[in-house]
Tab-separated table of C-alpha atoms in Angstrom:
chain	number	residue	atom	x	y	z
A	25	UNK	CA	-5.148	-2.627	23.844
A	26	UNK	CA	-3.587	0.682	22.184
A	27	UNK	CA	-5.820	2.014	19.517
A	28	UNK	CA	-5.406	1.540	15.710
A	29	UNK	CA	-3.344	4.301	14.230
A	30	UNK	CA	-5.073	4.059	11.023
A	31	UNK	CA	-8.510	4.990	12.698
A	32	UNK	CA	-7.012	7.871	15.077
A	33	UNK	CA	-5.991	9.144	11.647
A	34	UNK	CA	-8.890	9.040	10.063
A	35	UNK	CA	-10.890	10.467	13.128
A	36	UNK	CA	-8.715	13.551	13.091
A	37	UNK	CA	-8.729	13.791	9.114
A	38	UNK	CA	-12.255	14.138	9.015
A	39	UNK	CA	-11.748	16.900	11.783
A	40	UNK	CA	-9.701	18.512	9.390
A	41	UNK	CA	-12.850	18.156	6.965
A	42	UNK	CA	-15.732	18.838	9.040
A	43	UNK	CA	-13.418	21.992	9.834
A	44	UNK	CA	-12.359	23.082	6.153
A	45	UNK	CA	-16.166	22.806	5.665
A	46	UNK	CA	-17.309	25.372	8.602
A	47	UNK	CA	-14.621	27.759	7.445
A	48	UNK	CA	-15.622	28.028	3.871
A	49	UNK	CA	-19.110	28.512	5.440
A	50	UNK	CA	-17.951	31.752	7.568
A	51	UNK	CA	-15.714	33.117	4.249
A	52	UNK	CA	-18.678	32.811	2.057
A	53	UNK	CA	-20.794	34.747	4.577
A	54	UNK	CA	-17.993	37.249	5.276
A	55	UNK	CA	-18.137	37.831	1.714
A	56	UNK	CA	-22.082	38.920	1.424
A	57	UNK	CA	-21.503	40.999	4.440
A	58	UNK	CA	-18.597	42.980	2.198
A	59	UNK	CA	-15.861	42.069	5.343
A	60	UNK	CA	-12.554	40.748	4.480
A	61	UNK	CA	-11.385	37.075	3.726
A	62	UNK	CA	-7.799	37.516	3.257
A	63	UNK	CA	-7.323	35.789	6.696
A	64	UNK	CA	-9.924	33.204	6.258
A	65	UNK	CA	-8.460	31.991	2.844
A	66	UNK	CA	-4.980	31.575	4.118
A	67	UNK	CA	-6.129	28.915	7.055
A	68	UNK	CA	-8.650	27.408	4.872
A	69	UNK	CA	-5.666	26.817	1.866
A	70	UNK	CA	-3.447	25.516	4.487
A	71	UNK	CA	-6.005	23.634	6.064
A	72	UNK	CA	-6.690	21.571	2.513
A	73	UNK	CA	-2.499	21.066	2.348
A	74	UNK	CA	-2.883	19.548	5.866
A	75	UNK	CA	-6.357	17.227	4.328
A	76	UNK	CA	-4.058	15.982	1.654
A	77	UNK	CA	-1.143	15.169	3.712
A	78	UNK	CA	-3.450	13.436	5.811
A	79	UNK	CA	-5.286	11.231	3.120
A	80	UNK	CA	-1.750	10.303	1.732
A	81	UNK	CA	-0.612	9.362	5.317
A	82	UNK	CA	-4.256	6.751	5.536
A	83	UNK	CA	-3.084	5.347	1.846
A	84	UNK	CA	0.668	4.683	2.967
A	85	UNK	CA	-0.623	3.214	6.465
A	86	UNK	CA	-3.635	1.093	4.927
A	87	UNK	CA	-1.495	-0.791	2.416
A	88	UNK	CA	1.241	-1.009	5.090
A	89	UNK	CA	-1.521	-3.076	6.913
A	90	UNK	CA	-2.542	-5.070	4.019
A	91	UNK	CA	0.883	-5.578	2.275
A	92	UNK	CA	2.058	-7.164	5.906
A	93	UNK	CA	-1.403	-8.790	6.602
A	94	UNK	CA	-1.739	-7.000	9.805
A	95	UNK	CA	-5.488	-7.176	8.676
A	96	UNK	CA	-7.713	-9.117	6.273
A	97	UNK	CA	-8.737	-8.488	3.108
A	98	UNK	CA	-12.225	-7.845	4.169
A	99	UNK	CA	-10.698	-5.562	6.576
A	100	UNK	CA	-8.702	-3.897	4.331
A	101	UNK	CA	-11.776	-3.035	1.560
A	102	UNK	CA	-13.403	-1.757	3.977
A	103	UNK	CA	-11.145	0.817	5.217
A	104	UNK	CA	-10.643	1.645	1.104
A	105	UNK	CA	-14.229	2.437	0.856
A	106	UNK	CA	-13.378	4.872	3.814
A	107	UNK	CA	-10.498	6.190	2.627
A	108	UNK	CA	-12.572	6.961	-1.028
A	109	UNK	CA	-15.555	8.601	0.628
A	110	UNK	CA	-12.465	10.988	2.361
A	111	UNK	CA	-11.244	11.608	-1.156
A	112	UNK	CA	-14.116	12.648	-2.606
A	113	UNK	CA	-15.545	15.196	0.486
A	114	UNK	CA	-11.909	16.965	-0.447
A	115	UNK	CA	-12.375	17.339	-4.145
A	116	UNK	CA	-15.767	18.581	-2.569
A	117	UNK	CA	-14.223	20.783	-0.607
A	118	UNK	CA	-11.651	22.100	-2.889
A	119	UNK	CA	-14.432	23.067	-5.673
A	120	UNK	CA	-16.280	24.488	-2.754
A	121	UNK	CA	-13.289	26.800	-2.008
A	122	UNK	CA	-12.955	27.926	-5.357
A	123	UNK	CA	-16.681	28.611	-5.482
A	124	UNK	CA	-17.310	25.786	-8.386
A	125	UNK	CA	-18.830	22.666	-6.793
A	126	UNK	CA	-21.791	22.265	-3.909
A	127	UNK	CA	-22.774	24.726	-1.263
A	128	UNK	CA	-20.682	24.096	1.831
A	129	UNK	CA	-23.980	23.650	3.855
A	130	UNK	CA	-24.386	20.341	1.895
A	131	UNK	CA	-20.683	19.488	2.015
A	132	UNK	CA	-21.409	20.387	5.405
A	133	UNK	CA	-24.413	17.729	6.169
A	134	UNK	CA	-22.555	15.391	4.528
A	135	UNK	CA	-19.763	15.019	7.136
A	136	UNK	CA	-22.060	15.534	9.791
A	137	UNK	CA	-23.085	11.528	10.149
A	138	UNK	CA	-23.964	10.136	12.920
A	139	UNK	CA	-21.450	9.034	15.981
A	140	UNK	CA	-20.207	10.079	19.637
A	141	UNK	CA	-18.527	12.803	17.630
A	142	UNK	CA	-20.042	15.951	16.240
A	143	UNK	CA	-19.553	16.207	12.837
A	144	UNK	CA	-17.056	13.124	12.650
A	145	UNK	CA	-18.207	9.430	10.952
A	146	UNK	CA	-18.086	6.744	12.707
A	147	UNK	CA	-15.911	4.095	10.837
A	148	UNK	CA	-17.711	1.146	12.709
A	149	UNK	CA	-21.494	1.990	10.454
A	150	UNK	CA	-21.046	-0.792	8.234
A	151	UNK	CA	-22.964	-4.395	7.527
A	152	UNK	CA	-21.121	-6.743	9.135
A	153	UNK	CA	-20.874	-9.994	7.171
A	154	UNK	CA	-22.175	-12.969	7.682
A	155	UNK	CA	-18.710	-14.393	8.667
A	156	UNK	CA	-18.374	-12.243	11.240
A	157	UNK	CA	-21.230	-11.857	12.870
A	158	UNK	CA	-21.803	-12.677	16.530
A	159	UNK	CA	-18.501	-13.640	17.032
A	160	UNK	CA	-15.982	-11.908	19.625
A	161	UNK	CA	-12.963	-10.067	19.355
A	162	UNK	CA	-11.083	-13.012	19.805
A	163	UNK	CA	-12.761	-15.466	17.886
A	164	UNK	CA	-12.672	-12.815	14.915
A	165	UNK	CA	-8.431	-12.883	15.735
A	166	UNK	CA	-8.545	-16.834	15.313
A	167	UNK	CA	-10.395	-17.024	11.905
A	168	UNK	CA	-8.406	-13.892	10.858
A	169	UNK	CA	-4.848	-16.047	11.627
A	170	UNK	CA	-6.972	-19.021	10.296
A	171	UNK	CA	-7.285	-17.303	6.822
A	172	UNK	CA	-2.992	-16.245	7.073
A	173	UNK	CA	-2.560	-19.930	7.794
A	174	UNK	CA	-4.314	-21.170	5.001
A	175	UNK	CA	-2.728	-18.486	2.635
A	176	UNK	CA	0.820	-19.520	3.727
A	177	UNK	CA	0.375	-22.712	2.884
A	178	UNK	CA	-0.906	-21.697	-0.185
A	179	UNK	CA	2.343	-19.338	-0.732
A	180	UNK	CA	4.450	-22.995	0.207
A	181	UNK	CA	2.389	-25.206	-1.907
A	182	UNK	CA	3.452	-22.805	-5.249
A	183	UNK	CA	7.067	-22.605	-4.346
A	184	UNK	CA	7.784	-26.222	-3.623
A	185	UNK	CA	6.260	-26.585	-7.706
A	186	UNK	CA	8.176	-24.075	-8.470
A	187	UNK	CA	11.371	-25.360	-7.081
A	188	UNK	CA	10.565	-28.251	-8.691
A	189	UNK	CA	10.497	-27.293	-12.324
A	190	UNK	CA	13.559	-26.020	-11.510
A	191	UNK	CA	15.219	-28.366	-10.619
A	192	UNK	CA	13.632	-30.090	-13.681
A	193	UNK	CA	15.186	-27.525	-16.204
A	194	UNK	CA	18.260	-28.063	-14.885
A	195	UNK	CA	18.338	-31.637	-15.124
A	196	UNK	CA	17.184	-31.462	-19.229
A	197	UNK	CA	19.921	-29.002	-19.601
A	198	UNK	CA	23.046	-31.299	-17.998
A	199	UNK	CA	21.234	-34.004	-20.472
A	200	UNK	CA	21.126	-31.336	-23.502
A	201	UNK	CA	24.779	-30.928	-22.817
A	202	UNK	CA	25.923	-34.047	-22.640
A	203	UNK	CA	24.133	-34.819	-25.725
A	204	UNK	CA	25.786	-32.284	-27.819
A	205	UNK	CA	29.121	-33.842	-26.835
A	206	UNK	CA	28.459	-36.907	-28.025
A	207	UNK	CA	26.890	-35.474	-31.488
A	208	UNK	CA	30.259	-33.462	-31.408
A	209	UNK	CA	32.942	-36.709	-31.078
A	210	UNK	CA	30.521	-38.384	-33.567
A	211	UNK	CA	31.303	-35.694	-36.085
A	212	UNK	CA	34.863	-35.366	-35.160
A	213	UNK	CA	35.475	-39.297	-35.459
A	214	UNK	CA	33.122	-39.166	-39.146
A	215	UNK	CA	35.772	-36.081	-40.315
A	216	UNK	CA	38.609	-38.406	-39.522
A	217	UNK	CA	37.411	-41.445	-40.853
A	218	UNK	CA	36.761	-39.688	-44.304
A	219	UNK	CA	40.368	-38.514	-44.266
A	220	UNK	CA	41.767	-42.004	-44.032
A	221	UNK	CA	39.267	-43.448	-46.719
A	222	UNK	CA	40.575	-40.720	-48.807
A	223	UNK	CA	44.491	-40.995	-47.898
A	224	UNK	CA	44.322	-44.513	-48.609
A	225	UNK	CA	42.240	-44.021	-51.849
A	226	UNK	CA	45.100	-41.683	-52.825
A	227	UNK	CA	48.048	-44.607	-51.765
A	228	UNK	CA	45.819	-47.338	-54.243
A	229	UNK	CA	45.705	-44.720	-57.062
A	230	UNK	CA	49.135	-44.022	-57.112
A	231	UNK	CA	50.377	-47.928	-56.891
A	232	UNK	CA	47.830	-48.367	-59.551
A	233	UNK	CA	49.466	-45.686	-61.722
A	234	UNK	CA	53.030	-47.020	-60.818
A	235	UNK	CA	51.729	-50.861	-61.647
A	236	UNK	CA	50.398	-49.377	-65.071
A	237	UNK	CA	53.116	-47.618	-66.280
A	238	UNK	CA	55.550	-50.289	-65.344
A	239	UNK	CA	53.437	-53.299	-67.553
A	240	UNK	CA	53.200	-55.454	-64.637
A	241	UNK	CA	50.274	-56.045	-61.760
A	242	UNK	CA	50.415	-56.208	-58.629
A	243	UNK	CA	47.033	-58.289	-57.636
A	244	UNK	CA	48.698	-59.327	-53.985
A	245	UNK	CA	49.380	-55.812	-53.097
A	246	UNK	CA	46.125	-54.094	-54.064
A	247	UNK	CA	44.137	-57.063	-52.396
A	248	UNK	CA	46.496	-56.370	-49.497
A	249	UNK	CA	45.375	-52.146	-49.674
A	250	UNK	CA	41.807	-53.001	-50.082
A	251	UNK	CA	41.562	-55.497	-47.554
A	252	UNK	CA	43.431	-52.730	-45.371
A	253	UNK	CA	41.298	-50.191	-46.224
A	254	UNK	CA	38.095	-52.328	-45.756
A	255	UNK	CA	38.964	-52.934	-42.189
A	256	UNK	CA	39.447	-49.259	-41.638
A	257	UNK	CA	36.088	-48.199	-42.822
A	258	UNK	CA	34.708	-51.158	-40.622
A	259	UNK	CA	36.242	-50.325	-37.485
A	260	UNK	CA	35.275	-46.747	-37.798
A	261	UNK	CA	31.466	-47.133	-39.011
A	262	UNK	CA	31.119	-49.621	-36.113
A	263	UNK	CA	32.484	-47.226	-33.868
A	264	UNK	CA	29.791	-44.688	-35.223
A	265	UNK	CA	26.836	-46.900	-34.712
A	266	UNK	CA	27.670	-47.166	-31.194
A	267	UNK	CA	27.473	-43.451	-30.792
A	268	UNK	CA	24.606	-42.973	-32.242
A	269	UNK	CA	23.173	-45.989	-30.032
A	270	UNK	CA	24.861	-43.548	-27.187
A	271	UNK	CA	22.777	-40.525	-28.438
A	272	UNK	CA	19.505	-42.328	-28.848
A	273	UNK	CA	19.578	-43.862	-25.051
C-alpha cells in the first residue's frame, strides 16, 4: 500500500526543522569565532521560507483528508496536534534566528525525539485509544467506514426533515393564497352590493320627492321599490355568508 502523503510530508518538514536548527547552531558559533555568516544566514532564511511552505502544504492536505473523510475524526485531531507542535518548533526557530527566543541546543533536543530517524519524530508515539486498540489494520478500516455509514445516514435523516418542511411551507402558502382571493371577491362583491343599496336609495328618494310635490302617494310603488330593494340586500348578504363560510373551512 503507497504511503500517506500527509506523513512523507511531515517526515521531510521536520527535516527541514531538525536542519534549520543545526544551522543556527554552526552561525551562532561562527559568530564567537569572529568568521563570517553572510552565507549561513541566506540558507538558513530560505530554509524557514521552505518550513512555512511546508506547514501550509500539511494544513491544506490535513483538512483535504478530513473535509472528504478520507480519515476519522480521531484521526484527523491527531495529526492537528502534530501539525501544532510543527508550528510552534518554527516560531522557535524563527526567534532563535533572530537571537530572541531559546538556545538552538534546546530547540535542538527538542526535535531530536525518539524514532528510526535521527533527529525526526515519529508520528506513530501516541496513546492509542481504547477503540482502537488490538485491532488490525483492517478491522480499524471497517469501524472507520462503520462510523461514515452511520454519519451518512445521519446527513439523510436531516435532509428528508428538511425536505419535508418544505414541502410543508409550500403547501401553507398555495392555502395563504387562495385565501386572500376569497377575502378579495368578498370585498369586491360587499363594494358592489353597497352601490346598489345606495342607487336604489337614491331611485326611492327621488319618487318620494316627485310623489310629494305632486300631492298624491304612491303606496303600491314604494312597497314595490322596497320590496325590490329588500331582495337585493338579501341575495347579496346571503351570498356573503357563504364566503365567509368559504374562508373559515
Amino acid at each position: 500500500m503507497a504511503p500517506d502523503p500527509w506523513f512523507s510530508t511531515y517526515d521531510s518538514t521536520c527535516q527541514i526543522a531538525q536542519e534549520i536548527a543545526e544551522k543556527i547552531q554552526q552561525r551562532n558559533q561562527y559568530e564567537r569565532n569572529g568568521e563570517n555568516t553572510t552565507k549561513l544566514t541566506v540558507t538558513i532564511r530560505a530554509l524557514l521560507q521552505n518550513l512555512k511552505e511546508k506547514i501550509a502544504l500539511l494544513k491544506d492536505l490535513l483538512l483535504r483528508a478530513v473535509s472528504t473523510r478520507q480519515i476519522t475524526q480521531l484521526e484527523g485531531d491527531r495529526r492537528q496536534n502534530l501539525l501544532d507542535d510543527l508550528v510552534t518548533r518554527e516560531r522557535l526557530l524563527l526567534a532563535s534566528f533572530k537571537n530572541e527566543g531559546a538556545e538552538p541546543d534546546l530547540i535542538r533536543s527538542s526535535l531530536m525525539t525518539g524514532g528510526a530517524k535521527r533527529g525526526v519524530p515519529n508520528p506513530w508515539l501516541f496513546e492509542e485509544p481504547e477503540e482502537t486498540r488490538g485491532l488490525g489494520f483492517d478491522e480499524i478500516r471497517q469501524q472507520q467506514q462503520k462510523i461514515i455509514q452511520e454519519q451518512d445516514a445521519g446527513l439523510d435523516a436531516l435532509s428528508s426533515i428538511i425536505s419535508r418542511q418544505k414541502q410543508m411551507g409550500q403547501e401553507i402558502g398555495n392555502e395563504l393564497d387562495e385565501q386572500n382571493e376569497i377575502i378579495d371577491d368578498l370585498a369586491n362583491l360587499v363594494e358592489n352590493t353597497d352601490e346598489k343599496l345606495r342607487t336604489e336609495t337614491r331611485r326611492v328618494n327621488m319618487v318620494d320627492r316627485k310623489s310629494t310635490s305632486c300631492g298624491s302617494k304612491l303606496p303600491s310603488s314604494l312597497q314595490m321599490l322596497s320590496e325590490a330593494r329588500q331582495e337585493t340586500f338579501m341575495n347579496e348578504v346571503g351570498h356573503c355568508d357563504y364566503l365567509q363560510r368559504q374562508t373559515r373551512q
